[in-house]
Structures are given as structure tokens and as C-alpha cells.
XYZ file of C-alpha atoms in Angstrom:
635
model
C 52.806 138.363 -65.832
C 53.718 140.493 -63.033
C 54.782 144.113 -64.044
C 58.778 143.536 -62.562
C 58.775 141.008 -65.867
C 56.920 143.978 -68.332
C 59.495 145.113 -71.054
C 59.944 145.086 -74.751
C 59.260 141.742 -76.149
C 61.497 141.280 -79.305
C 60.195 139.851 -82.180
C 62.941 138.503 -84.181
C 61.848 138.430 -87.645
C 64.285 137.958 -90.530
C 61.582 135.515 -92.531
C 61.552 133.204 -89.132
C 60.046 129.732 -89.368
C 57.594 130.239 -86.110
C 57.776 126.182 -86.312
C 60.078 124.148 -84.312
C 62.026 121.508 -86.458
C 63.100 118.403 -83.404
C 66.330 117.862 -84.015
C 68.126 114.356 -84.553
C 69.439 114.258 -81.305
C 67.745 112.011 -78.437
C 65.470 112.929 -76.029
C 67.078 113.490 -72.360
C 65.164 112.515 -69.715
C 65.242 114.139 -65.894
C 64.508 110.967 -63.878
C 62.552 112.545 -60.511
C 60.881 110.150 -58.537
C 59.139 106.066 -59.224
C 56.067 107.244 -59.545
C 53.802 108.178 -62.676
C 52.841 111.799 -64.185
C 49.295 112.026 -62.951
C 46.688 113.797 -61.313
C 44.386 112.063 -58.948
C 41.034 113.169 -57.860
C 39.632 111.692 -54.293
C 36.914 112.813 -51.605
C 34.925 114.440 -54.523
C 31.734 116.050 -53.324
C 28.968 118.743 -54.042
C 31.722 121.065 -51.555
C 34.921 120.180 -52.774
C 37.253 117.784 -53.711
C 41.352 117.098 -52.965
C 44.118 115.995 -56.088
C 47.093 115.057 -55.958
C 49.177 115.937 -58.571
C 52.668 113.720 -59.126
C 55.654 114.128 -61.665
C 58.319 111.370 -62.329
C 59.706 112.321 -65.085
C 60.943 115.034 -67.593
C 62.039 115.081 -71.163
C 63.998 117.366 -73.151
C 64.091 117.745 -76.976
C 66.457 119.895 -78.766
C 64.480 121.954 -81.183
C 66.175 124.423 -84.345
C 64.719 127.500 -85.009
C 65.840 130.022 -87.720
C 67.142 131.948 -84.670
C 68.766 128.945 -82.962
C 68.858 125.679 -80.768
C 65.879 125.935 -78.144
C 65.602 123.271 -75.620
C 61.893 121.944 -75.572
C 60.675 120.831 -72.006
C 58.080 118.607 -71.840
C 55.499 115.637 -69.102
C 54.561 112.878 -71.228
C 50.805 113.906 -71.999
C 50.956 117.423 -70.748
C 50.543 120.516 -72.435
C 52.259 123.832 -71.521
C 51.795 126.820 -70.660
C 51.279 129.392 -73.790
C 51.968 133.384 -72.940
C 53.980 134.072 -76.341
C 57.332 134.832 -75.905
C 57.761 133.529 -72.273
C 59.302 129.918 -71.441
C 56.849 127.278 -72.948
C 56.526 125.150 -69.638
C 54.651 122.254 -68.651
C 50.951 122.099 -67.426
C 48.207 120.103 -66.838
C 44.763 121.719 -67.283
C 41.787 119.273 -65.371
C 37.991 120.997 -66.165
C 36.008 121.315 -63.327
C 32.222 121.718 -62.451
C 31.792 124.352 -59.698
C 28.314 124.980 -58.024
C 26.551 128.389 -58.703
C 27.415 131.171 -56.265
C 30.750 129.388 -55.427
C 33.983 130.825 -54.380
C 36.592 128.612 -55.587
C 39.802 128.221 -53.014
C 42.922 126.503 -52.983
C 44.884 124.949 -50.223
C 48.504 123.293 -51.173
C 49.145 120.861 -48.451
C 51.933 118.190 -48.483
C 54.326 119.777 -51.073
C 57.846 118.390 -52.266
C 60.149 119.992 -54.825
C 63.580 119.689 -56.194
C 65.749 122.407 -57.633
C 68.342 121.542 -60.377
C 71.021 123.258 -61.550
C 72.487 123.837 -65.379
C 74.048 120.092 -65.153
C 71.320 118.341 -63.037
C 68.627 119.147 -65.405
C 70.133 118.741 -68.711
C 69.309 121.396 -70.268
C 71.783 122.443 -72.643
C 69.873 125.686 -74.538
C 67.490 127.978 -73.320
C 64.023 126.630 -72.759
C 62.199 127.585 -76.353
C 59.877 130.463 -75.909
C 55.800 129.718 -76.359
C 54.394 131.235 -79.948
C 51.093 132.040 -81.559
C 49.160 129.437 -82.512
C 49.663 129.018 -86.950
C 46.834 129.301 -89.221
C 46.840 126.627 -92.205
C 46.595 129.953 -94.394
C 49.693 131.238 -93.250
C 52.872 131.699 -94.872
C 55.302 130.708 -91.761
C 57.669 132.345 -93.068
C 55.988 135.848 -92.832
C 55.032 135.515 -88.775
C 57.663 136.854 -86.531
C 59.451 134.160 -84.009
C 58.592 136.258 -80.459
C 60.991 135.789 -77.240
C 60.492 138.272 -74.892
C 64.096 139.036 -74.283
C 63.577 141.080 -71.065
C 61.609 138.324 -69.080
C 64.970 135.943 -70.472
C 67.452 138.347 -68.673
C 65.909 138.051 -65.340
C 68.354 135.991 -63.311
C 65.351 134.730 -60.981
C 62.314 131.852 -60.968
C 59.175 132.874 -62.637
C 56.987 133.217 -60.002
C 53.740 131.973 -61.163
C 51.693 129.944 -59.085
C 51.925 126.228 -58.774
C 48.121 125.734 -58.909
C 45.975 128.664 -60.429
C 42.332 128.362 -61.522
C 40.162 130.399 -63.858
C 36.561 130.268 -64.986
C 35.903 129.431 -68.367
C 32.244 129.807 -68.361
C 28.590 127.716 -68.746
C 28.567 124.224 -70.190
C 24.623 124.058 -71.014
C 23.718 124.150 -67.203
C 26.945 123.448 -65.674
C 29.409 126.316 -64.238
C 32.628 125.119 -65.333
C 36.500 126.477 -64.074
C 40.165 125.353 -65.575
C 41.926 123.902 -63.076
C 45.697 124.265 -64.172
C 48.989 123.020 -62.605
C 52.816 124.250 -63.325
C 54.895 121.503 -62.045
C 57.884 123.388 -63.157
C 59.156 127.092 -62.501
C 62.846 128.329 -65.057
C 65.603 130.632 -64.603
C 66.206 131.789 -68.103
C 69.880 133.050 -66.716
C 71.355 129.807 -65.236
C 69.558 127.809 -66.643
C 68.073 125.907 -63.618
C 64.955 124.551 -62.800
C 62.592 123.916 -60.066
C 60.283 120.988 -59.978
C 57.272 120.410 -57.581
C 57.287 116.075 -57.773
C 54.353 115.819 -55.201
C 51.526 118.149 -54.563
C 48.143 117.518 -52.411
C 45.628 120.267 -53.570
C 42.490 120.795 -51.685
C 39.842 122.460 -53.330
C 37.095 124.410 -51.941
C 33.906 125.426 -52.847
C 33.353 128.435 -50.528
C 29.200 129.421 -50.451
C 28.088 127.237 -52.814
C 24.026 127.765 -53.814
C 23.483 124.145 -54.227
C 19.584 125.028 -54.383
C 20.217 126.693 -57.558
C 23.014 124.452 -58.792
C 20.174 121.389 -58.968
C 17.249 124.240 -59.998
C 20.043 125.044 -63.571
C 20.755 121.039 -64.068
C 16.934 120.109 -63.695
C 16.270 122.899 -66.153
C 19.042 122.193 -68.971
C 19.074 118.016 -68.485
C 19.791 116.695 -71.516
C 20.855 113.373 -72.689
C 23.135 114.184 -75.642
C 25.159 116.905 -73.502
C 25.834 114.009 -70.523
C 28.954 112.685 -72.542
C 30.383 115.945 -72.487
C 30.213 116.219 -69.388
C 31.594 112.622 -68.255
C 34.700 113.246 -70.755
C 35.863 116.726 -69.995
C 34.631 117.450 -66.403
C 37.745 115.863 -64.127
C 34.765 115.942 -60.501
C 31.868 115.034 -62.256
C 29.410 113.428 -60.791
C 26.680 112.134 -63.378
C 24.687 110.872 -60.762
C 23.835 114.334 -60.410
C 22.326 115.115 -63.512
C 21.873 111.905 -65.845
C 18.486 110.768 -63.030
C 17.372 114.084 -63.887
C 17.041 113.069 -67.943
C 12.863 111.796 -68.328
C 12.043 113.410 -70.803
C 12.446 113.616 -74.511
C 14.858 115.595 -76.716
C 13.983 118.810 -78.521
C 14.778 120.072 -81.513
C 14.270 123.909 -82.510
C 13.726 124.675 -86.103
C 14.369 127.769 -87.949
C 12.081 128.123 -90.993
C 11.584 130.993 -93.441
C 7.939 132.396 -93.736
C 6.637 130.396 -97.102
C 8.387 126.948 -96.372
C 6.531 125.112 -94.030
C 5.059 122.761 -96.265
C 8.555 121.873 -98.106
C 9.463 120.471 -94.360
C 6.726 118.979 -93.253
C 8.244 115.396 -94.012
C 11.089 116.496 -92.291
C 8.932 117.149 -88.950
C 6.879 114.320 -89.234
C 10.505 111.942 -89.479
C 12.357 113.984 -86.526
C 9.190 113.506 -84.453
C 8.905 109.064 -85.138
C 12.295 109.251 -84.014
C 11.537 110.886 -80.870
C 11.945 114.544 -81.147
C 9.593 117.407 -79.225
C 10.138 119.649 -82.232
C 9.335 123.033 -82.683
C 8.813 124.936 -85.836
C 9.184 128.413 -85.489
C 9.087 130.654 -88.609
C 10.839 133.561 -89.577
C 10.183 136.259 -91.511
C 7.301 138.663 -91.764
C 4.221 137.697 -90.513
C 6.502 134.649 -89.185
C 6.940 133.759 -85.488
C 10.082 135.992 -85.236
C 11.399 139.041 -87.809
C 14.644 137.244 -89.902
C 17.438 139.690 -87.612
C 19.622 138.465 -85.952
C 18.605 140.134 -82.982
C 15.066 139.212 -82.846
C 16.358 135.225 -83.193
C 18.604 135.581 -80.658
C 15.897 136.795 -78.501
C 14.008 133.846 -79.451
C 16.223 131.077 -79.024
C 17.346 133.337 -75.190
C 13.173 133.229 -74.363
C 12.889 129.141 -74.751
C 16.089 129.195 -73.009
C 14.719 131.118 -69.821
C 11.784 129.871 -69.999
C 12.695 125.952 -69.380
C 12.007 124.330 -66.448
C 12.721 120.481 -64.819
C 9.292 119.218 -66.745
C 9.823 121.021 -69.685
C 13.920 121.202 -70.522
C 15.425 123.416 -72.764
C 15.754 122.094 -76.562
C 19.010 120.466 -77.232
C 19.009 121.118 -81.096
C 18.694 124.003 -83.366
C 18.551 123.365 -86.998
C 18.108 126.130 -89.468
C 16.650 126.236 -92.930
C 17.733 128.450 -95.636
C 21.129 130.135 -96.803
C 22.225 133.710 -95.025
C 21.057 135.578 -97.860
C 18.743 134.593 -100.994
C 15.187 133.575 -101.675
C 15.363 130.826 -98.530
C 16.988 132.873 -95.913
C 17.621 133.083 -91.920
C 20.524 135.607 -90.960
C 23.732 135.118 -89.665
C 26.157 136.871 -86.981
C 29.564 138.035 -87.941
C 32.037 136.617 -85.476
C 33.351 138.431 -82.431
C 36.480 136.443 -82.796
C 37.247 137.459 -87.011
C 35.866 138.506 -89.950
C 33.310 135.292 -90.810
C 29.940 134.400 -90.572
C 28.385 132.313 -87.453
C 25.623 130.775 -86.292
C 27.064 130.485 -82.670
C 25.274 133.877 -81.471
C 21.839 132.060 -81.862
C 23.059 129.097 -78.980
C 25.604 130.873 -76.085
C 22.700 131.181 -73.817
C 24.124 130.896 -70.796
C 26.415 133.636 -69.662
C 29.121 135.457 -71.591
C 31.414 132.534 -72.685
C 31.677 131.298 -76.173
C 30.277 127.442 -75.647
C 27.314 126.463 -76.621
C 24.255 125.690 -75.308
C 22.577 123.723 -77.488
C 23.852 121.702 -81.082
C 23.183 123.575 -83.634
C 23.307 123.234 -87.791
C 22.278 124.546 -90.983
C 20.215 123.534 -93.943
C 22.195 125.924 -96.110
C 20.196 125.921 -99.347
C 19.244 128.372 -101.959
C 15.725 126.346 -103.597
C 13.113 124.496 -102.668
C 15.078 121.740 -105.331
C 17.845 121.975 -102.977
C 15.876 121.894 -99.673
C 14.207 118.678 -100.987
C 17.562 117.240 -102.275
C 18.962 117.827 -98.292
C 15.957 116.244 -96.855
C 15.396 113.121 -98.822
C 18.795 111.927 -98.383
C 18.927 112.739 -94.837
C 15.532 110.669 -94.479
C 17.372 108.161 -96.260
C 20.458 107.794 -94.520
C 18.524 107.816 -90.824
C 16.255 105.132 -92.060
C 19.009 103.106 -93.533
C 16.995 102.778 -97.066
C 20.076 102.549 -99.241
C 19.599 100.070 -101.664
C 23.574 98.613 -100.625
C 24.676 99.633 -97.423
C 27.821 97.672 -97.933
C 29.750 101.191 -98.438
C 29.042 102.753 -94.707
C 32.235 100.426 -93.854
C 34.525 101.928 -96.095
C 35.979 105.518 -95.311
C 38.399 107.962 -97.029
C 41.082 109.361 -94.482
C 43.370 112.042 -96.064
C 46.023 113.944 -94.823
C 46.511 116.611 -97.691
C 49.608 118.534 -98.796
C 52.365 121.043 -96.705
C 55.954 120.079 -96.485
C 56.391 121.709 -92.830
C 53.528 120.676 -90.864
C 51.886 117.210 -93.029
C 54.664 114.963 -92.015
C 53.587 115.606 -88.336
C 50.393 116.662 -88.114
C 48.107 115.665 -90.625
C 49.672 112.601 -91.070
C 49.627 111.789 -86.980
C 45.857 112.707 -86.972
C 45.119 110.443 -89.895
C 47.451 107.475 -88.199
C 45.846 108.043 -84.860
C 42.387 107.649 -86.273
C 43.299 104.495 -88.766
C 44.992 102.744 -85.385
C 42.634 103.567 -83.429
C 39.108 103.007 -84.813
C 39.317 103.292 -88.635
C 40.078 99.864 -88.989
C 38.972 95.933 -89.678
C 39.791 95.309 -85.703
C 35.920 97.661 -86.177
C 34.775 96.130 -89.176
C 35.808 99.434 -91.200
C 37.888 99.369 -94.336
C 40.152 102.577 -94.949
C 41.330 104.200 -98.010
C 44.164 106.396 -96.164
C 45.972 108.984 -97.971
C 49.044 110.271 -96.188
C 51.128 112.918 -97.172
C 53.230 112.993 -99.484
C 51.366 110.311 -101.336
C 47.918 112.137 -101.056
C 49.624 115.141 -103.323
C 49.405 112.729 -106.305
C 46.279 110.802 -105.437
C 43.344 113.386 -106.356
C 41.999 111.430 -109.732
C 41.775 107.971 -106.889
C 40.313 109.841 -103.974
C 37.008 111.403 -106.326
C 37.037 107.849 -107.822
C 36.642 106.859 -104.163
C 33.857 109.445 -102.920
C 31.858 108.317 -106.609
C 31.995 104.806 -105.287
C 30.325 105.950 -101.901
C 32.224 106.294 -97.803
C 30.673 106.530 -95.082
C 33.117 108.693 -93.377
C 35.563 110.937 -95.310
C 37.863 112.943 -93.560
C 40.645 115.367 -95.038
C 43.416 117.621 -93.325
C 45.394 120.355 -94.508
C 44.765 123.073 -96.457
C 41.107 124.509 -98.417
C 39.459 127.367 -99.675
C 35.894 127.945 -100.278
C 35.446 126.202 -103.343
C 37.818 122.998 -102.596
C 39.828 120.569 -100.808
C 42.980 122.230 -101.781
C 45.902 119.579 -102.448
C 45.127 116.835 -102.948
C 42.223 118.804 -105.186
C 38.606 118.113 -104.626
C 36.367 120.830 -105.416
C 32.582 122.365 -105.557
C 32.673 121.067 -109.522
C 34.098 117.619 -108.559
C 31.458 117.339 -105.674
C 28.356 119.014 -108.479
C 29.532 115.591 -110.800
C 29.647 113.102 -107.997
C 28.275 109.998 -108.586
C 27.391 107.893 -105.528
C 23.693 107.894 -106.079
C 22.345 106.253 -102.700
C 25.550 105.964 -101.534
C 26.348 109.204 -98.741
C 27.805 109.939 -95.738
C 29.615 112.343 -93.668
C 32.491 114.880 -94.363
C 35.047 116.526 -92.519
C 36.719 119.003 -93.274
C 39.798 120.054 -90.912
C 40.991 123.040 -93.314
C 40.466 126.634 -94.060
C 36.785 128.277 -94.779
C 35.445 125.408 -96.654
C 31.922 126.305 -94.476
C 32.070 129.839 -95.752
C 28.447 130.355 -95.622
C 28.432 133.906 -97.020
C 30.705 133.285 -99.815
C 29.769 134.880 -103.110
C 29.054 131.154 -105.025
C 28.328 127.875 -103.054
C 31.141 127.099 -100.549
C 32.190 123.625 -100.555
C 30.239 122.207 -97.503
C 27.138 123.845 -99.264
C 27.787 121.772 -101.896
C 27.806 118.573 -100.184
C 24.190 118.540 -99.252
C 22.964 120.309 -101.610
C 23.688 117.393 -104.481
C 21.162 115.640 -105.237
C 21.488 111.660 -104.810
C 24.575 111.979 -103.769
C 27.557 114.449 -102.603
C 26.737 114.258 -98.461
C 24.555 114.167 -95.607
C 26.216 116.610 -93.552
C 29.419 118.446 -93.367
C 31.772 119.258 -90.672
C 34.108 122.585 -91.853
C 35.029 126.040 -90.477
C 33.667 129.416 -91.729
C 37.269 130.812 -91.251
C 40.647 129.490 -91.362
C 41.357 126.743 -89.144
C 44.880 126.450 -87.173
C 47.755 123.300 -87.544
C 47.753 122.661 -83.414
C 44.123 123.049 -82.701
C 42.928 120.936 -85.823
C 45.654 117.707 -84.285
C 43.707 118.403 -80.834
C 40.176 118.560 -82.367
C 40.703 115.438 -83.743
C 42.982 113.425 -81.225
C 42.152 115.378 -78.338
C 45.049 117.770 -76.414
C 47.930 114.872 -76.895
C 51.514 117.145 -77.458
C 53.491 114.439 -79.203
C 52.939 115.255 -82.500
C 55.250 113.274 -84.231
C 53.542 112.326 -87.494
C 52.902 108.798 -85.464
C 49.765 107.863 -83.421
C 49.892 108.825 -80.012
C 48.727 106.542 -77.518
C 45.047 106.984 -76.608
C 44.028 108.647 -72.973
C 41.067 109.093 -71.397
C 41.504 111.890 -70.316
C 42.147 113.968 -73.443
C 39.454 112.703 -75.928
C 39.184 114.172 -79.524
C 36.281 114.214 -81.778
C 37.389 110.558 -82.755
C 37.329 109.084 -79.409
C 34.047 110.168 -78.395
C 32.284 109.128 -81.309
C 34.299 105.471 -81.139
C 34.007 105.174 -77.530
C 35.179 101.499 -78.090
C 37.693 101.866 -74.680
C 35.134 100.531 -72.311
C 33.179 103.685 -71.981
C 29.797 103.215 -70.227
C 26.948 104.691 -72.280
C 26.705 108.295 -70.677
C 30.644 109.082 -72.315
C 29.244 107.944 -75.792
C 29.083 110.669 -78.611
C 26.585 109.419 -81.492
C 25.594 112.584 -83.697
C 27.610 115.367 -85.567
C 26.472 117.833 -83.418
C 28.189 115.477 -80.457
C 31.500 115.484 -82.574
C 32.068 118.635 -83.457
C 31.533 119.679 -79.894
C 33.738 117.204 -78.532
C 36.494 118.541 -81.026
C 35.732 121.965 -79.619
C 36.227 121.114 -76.396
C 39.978 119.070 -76.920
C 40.914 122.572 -78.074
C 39.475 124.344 -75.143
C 41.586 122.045 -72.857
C 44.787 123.133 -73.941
C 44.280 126.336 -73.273
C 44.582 127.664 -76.834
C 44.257 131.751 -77.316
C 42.505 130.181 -80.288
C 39.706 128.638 -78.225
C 36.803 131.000 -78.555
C 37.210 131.159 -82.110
C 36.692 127.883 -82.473
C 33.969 127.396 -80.990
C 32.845 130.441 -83.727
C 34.033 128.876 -87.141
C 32.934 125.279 -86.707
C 29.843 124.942 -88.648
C 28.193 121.792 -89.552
C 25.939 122.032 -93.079
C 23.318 119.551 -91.892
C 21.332 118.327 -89.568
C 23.326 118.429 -86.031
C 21.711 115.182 -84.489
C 22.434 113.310 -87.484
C 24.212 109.745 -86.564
C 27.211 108.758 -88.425
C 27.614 104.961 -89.345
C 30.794 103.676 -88.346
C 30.470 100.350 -90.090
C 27.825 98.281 -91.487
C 25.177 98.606 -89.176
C 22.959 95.295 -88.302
C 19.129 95.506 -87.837
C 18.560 95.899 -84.116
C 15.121 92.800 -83.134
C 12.407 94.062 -81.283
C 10.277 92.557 -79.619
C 6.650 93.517 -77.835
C 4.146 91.952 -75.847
C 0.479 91.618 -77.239
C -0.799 92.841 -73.927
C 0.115 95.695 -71.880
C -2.113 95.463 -68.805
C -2.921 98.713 -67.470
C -0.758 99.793 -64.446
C 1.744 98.857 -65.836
C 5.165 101.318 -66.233
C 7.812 98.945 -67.883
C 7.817 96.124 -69.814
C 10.461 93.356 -70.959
């Protein structure tokens, strides 16, 4: 913000709902030009590339706030801009890959824009100010509403740039940057508006070390990462990198000193799948001391030490609770007060994602490690006696009379329209709110029958699913013997690792015969926006109905579906896949809450674990009795 718009930002408190209730009334539009709202890339290539960006249309909702009528601006599929307290405007944020060494620069070429007054533009309230993002443990009516009153009073445009770009960091390998456009600049005074409708964009890549670039893709190539990097990066080229993937996929795991032997079956199963997999023990006398230091140094040596023959590992599982008789310590989050893994896998520079998938084995016995292991064995082999139940799920949007109706239930109707479904040969139990509040009793009788895929939204605690209630005791009496899947929860510090008892996602796989393979849960509280866009990807409709599906803005949903046509390299199979994927949606929106996401996701269980989504079929094979020698390939 530039210092002539500095002043005292009043917070207007009074018990404020820092939600925006829509308002009856119908949407106005601001009809600009036929054309579509998009952003096209062309003449992509390892120096640059050019976009254009167009706008055709704006809407306007009229949104009530404890302190008044706020008009709500919006581009069908954008998001907008978030500095809390100024004008929430539109803006479309593209990812890009930029080569090593690179000096990013923008050119704005053919340009056209429209100014429109008080009556042109409909507006009939002041354009509603952006806010903090809401935790699903807060009490709304405690947070203050923020409008920075002395930014309103300025009778001029804001005067931020039409194009602006920013780097976000290292994806595993890849130097990535946030390309962002404002397509609209506001006079908070008269009300008026100025729209850019057309804009060609040409961007640079000054001094690019394109030796280096290939040396860092060579070195981190990796199969499971090449989704990522076909859904979120807006100029990627996987011809770059996927020619590069020859060789297999490695897992890293973390084992206290003493429990080698209790894994062994474990090793011997990740390896017939396919895995290079390396046991490294910790502990004294182990291969590295059990600080959090000395693993981080670990997991940063196999890092540096990769090279194009020999890759750095993709996986990092570890064994053992953060304190106990089985233990491997934990990180306290540079983001909040909670307990994280994350340390141990941002490898790569000084941002906050990930290099490689990463998991836990959180267990407190050798009873427990074994329970963990035989049913993940199980699952991955398929040797359920009935496998009927991996096409049934258990979708659930839980209980909160402010932000359910829109949010939980739209996640929960996206994913049932979508993909959880008979159109995919899945059958859902879906609990929408307010239904779900009185539907505990049939959603345990559910879980005891055995899902596949259970999924719940709203509010948690440590111990439970909060309303509708499912809890550590109701998980310790399950009773779906041979019958387990996957969890999700999208809800407050149900992963709390460190808790004094057994947090709910311990619980899971920790029950023998039954309970879960893996969990998906944060370590801290979890936020109403940023769960929607984990799941649905950055869509800002969020109307309590499914929005439409796009491409471009995938959620942790749509890359584990990918039944849209996606070509294999965009397909997301494991957890660790998913939860990364979800991270991402809320990295694209530009959420403050971004790195802390990336923090508090945690998944109890093994991170290349595959879902089923469905009944799955046996897949014939078929081999020749001769393989002459000389030969590479065979069909």
C-alpha cells in the first residue's frame, strides 16, 4: 500500500459478524464487452511467454454486515484481492514456473479500459472491505469487522498495478512465481470504477540459467510430483521434466533405534510394490540422534546429495509418536502454536511447500505399530474378505448455523455431483447440514458397516468429530473388522499429535481390524474459506450449491477423480497427492493463511497410500515365456 494511503485503520467492533450475509436482492451485472473472463497463455517457452487477459463481465451482490450494506464485486471464477480493510477487488492469480537465476519482467502491450461512473457501474454501496480469513474455532462474533476508513476517504483510484508478480518459492525442483492480475481499480469517494477489458502481457525471463534449471529438474524428477505440476503451473511444460522420470520412487523411513524388526514386513511390501526404500534409524546408536535438528540435517543431506541417476526420495514416512516409548520428534510450527512434521521436508529454499510427501505412523506400542501395518498391507493388497464396501462413502457436512448452509454443505454437494456418485460406481451416504446435527447414532452405524472414503466438515477437537459427534471412544468400539478406508477430516486439531491422550486421527490407525488406514486432519485449527478451497479448489461462489468444475482451480477432489479427460501426468492417486493438492487450491488464492497450511495438514499414515474410489476390478497380466536377451520392452 503506498504510504499517501497509511492511516488509522478502524476496526469497528460492537460484537461484528466478520461474515457477509448476501442479501435477497439480485445480482447486477456490468455488461463490458462479448467476450469471456479468461486468461490465455500463447508463445510459451524456456524464455518467456505472452497472456492475454480479457473481462466481459461484472457482478455485484449486495452483502449486510452488522455495520451495514456493502456492495460485493466480483469475475465469475476469480478471487480478489485480500489486504484487510481495503476494497476486496477482483483478481486472477495464474502460478508460474520461472527458470533459476531469472529476472522476471513485465511488458503491458495492447491495453483497453473503461471508466464508469456511480450510475454506469451499479454500484449502489461502498465496495465491502477484504477481512481476515475465520477460523472454525472462532466465535465470529468476537473478531472485529476492519475497514480502513482513511484509504475509503481518498477521493482517487487505488493505484496498484494492473499486473504484479511475486515469488512464492520451490515446488520440489521447480522455481515457482504468482502471477496476479487486477482487472479493476475503485474510488471509494464516488463510487466509480475503472476496468481494464483487454490486456496483452508479455512476460520475460531476463538471464535465465537454463543449465541449472535442467541440472534441479534432473535431480528432483519425480513421478508423483508431475500432477502438481500440470494442475497448478499455468506455462508448464511437462515435456520438460516427465522424460526425465526413469527411475523408481523412494521412500525415506524414520525408525526408532529397537524397531527394525517390527517393520521389516513393512519394507519388504513397500519394496514388491516398487519402492527404493531407505531405513534410517533414529535414536542412539541409530543412523541419526532423535532432534529435530539432527533429522532435518538428514533428510537436507539426501536432499543435496541427489543427482539425475539417483533422484531425491519422494516419500518420508515416520514411525513412532512425538513423545513415548516409540518416538521421532516433532517441530513446533513457525506459523502457531502446534506440532509439525513439515520442518523435516521444505528442502528447497525458504518457502513453506514441501519437498517431498510426508506421513506419520503415530503409535505408542509395538501392538499398535503392528495393528497400522497389517491393515495397511491389507488394504494395498486388496485382501479384504468383501470389498463390496470401498464403493460406499460417508460425506458429512457437520453443524454451524452461519457458515454450514454455504460452505460445508457446497463442499459436500460439489464432491457428491461431481465424483461421489453412481455416474462412478460410488454409493454416498451424504449428511448435510442441518440434517447431519441429528444423524450421529446413523453415521457410526455407517463407519461400523465399513466406507471407503469418509469425509466430514465443520467443526472438531482433539478427541472428536464435534457435531454431528464421533469421537476417539466411538472410533476405540468400531466395528468394521476388514472393512477400512480413508478419513478426512476438514476441522479443527483433530491431528493434534502432541495432545495429552490419543488425538482422533491417532485413533484411526491405531484400531485394530478396523477404525482406518490413514487420516487426513490438521494439527491446529483449520479456517471456513481455505477448507471450501482445499476441497473444491479456489472457486468464490460459495453458495451452499456445487460450483461448476474448472480446470484451472482443482481441489483435493478433482485431482484425485481426474475423471475430466485428464491425461495421466494431472492424475493424483495417493494421500500424500491429495493433501498436497488441497494445499496448493489454498495457496492459489492468495490466502494470508497459506503457509500455515501447508504446517497443520498432517496425514496419520502412510503418505503413498492409494485410496479406492469404487470397487476396484483385478487388472490381467500377461507375460511372455521368453524374454530373449537384447531385448528392452516387451508386449
Amino acid at each position: 500500500m503506498h504510504n499517501k494511503f497509511k492511516g488509522k485503520v478502524l476496526l469497528l467492533l460492537a460484537l461484528t459478524l466478520t461474515f457477509a450475509l448476501a442479501l435477497s436482492a439480485q445480482t447486477r451485472q456490468v455488461e463490458l464487452s462479448p467476450t469471456t473472463n479468461q486468461a490465455l497463455l500463447r508463445n510459451n517457452s524456456d524464455l518467456g511467454f505472452d497472456v492475454n487477459y480479457s473481462v466481459g463481465e461484472l457482478k455485484i451482490i449486495e452483502v449486510q454486515t452488522k455495520e451495514g450494506t456493502f456492495d460485493e464485486l466480483s469475475i465469475e471464477g476469480w478471487g480478489f484481492s485480500n489486504e484487510v480493510g481495503e476494497p476486496k477487488l477482483p483478481m486472477l492469480r495464474r502460478t508460474i514456473a520461472v527458470p533459476l537465476g531469472a529476472e522476471v519482467r513485465l511488458t503491458l502491450n495492447s491495453q483497453s479500459a473503461r471508466e464508469f461512473d456511480n450510475n454506469a457501474n451499479k454500484l449502489q454501496n461502498r465496495v465491502i472491505p477484504a477481512q481476515e480469513p475465520i477460523s472454525k474455532s472462532a466465535d465470529p462474533a468476537t473478531i472485529p469487522f476492519v475497514v480502513n476508513e482513511m484509504l475509503y476517504s481518498r477521493d482517487e483510484f487505488n493505484s496498484r498495478d494492473w499486473v504484479q508478480v511475486s515469488e512464492l518459492g520451490m515446488m520440489r525442483g521447480v522455481r515457482v512465481f504468482a502471477l496476479d492480475f487486477y482487472p479493476v481499480r475503485y474510488n471509494p469517494v464516488t463510487n466509480s470504477i475503472r476496468v481494464m477489458e483487454n490486456l496483452d502481457v508479455r512476460v520475460d525471463f531476463v538471464n535465465p540459467d537454463i543449465i541449472a534449471t535442467a541440472d534441479m529438474l534432473a535431480r528432483t524428477a519425480s513421478w508423483e510430483f508431475e500432477q502438481l505440476y500440470s494442475n497448478t503451473i499455468f506455462n508448464w511444460n511437462a515435456d520438460n521434466r516427465t522424460a526425465l522420470v526413469r527411475h523408481p520412487t523412494k521412500m525415506v523411513i524414520l525408525c526408532p533405534v529397537g524397531y527394525t524388526s517390527n517393520i521389516q514386513s513393512y519394507v519388504d511390501w513397500k519394496t514388491q510394490q516398487g519402492f527404493v526404500v531407505n531405513v534410517a534409524t533414529v535414536g542412539s546408536g541409530g543412523t541419526v540422534a532423535n532432534t529435530t535438528t539432527a533429522i532435518k540435517n538428514y533428510m537436507q543431506s539426501l536432499w543435496d546429495a541427489a543427482t539425475a541417476d539417483d533422484p531425491a526420495p519422494t516419500y518420508l514416512l515416520i514411525i513412532g509418536d512425538e513423545s513415548g516409548t516409540i518416538t521421532v520428534a516433532t517441530n513446533t510450527g513457525a506459523t502457531g502454536s502446534h506440532v509439525t512434521d513439515l520442518t523435516y521436508v521444505r528442502l528447497n529454499g525458504t518457502d513453506y511447500m514441501p519437498e517431498m510427501y510426508h506421513g506419520r505412523f503415530s503409535v505408542s506400542s509395538t501392538t499398535e505399530l503392528t495393528n497400522v501395518i497389517n491393515k495397511t498391507i491389507t488394504f494395498e493388497k486388496t485382501q479384504m474378505p468383501d470389498i463390496s464396501y470401498l464403493g460406499k462413502t460417508v460425506l458429512i457436512a457437520g453443524v454451524d448455523s452461519s457458515w454450514s448452509p454455504t460452505h460445508a454443505n457446497g463442499a459436500i454437494n460439489y464432491a457428491t455431483t461431481e465424483y461421489f456418485n453412481a455416474a462412478h460406481g460410488i454409493t454416498s451416504d451424504t449428511y448435510l447440514y442441518p440434517a447431519s446435527g441429528s444423524s450421529d447414532e446413523q453415521i457410526i452405524a455407517n463407519a461400523n458397516e465399513g466406507r471407503g472414503y469418509i469425509v466430514y466438515t465443520a467443526h472438531g477437537s482433539q478427541t472428536s468429530w464435534h457435531d454431528p459427534s464421533f469421537t476417539v471412544s466411538d472410533v476405540n468400539a468400531m466395528t468394521n473388522s476388514g472393512k477400512y478406508g480413508v478419513m478426512v477430516g476438514n476441522c479443527c486439531i483433530t491431528n493434534e499429535f502432541d495432545y495429552s491422550s490419543p488425538c482422533f486421527g491417532e485413533a484411526v490407525i491405531r484400531k485394530a481390524d478396523g477404525g482406518g488406514v490413514a487420516y487426513i486432519g490438521g494439527t491446529n485449527s483449520t479456517y471456513w474459506n481455505e477448507d471450501y478451497y482445499w476441497a473444491v479448489g479456489y472457486k468464490t461462489n460459495i453458495d451452499g450449491s456445487a460450483p461448476p468444475y474448472d480446470a484451472t482451480k482443482l481441489g483435493a477432489y478433482d485431482a484425485m477423480f481426474h475423471t475430466h479427460g485428464e491425461t495421466y501426468d494431472k492424475w493424483a492417486t495417493t494421500v500424500g497427492e491429495s493433501i498436497y493438492s488441497g494445499n496448493l487450491a489454498v495457496s492459489q488464492s492468495g490466502s494470508s493463511r497459506t503457509n500455515y497450511y501447508w504446517e497443520v495438514y498432517h496425514i496419520m499414515g502412510d503418505p503413498s497410500v492409494m485410496p479406492y474410489l469404487g470397487v476396484p476390478t483385478a487388472n490381467p497380466a500377461t507375460s511372455p515365456t521368453q524374454i530373449m536377451v537384447g531385448n528392452n520392452s516387451y508386449a
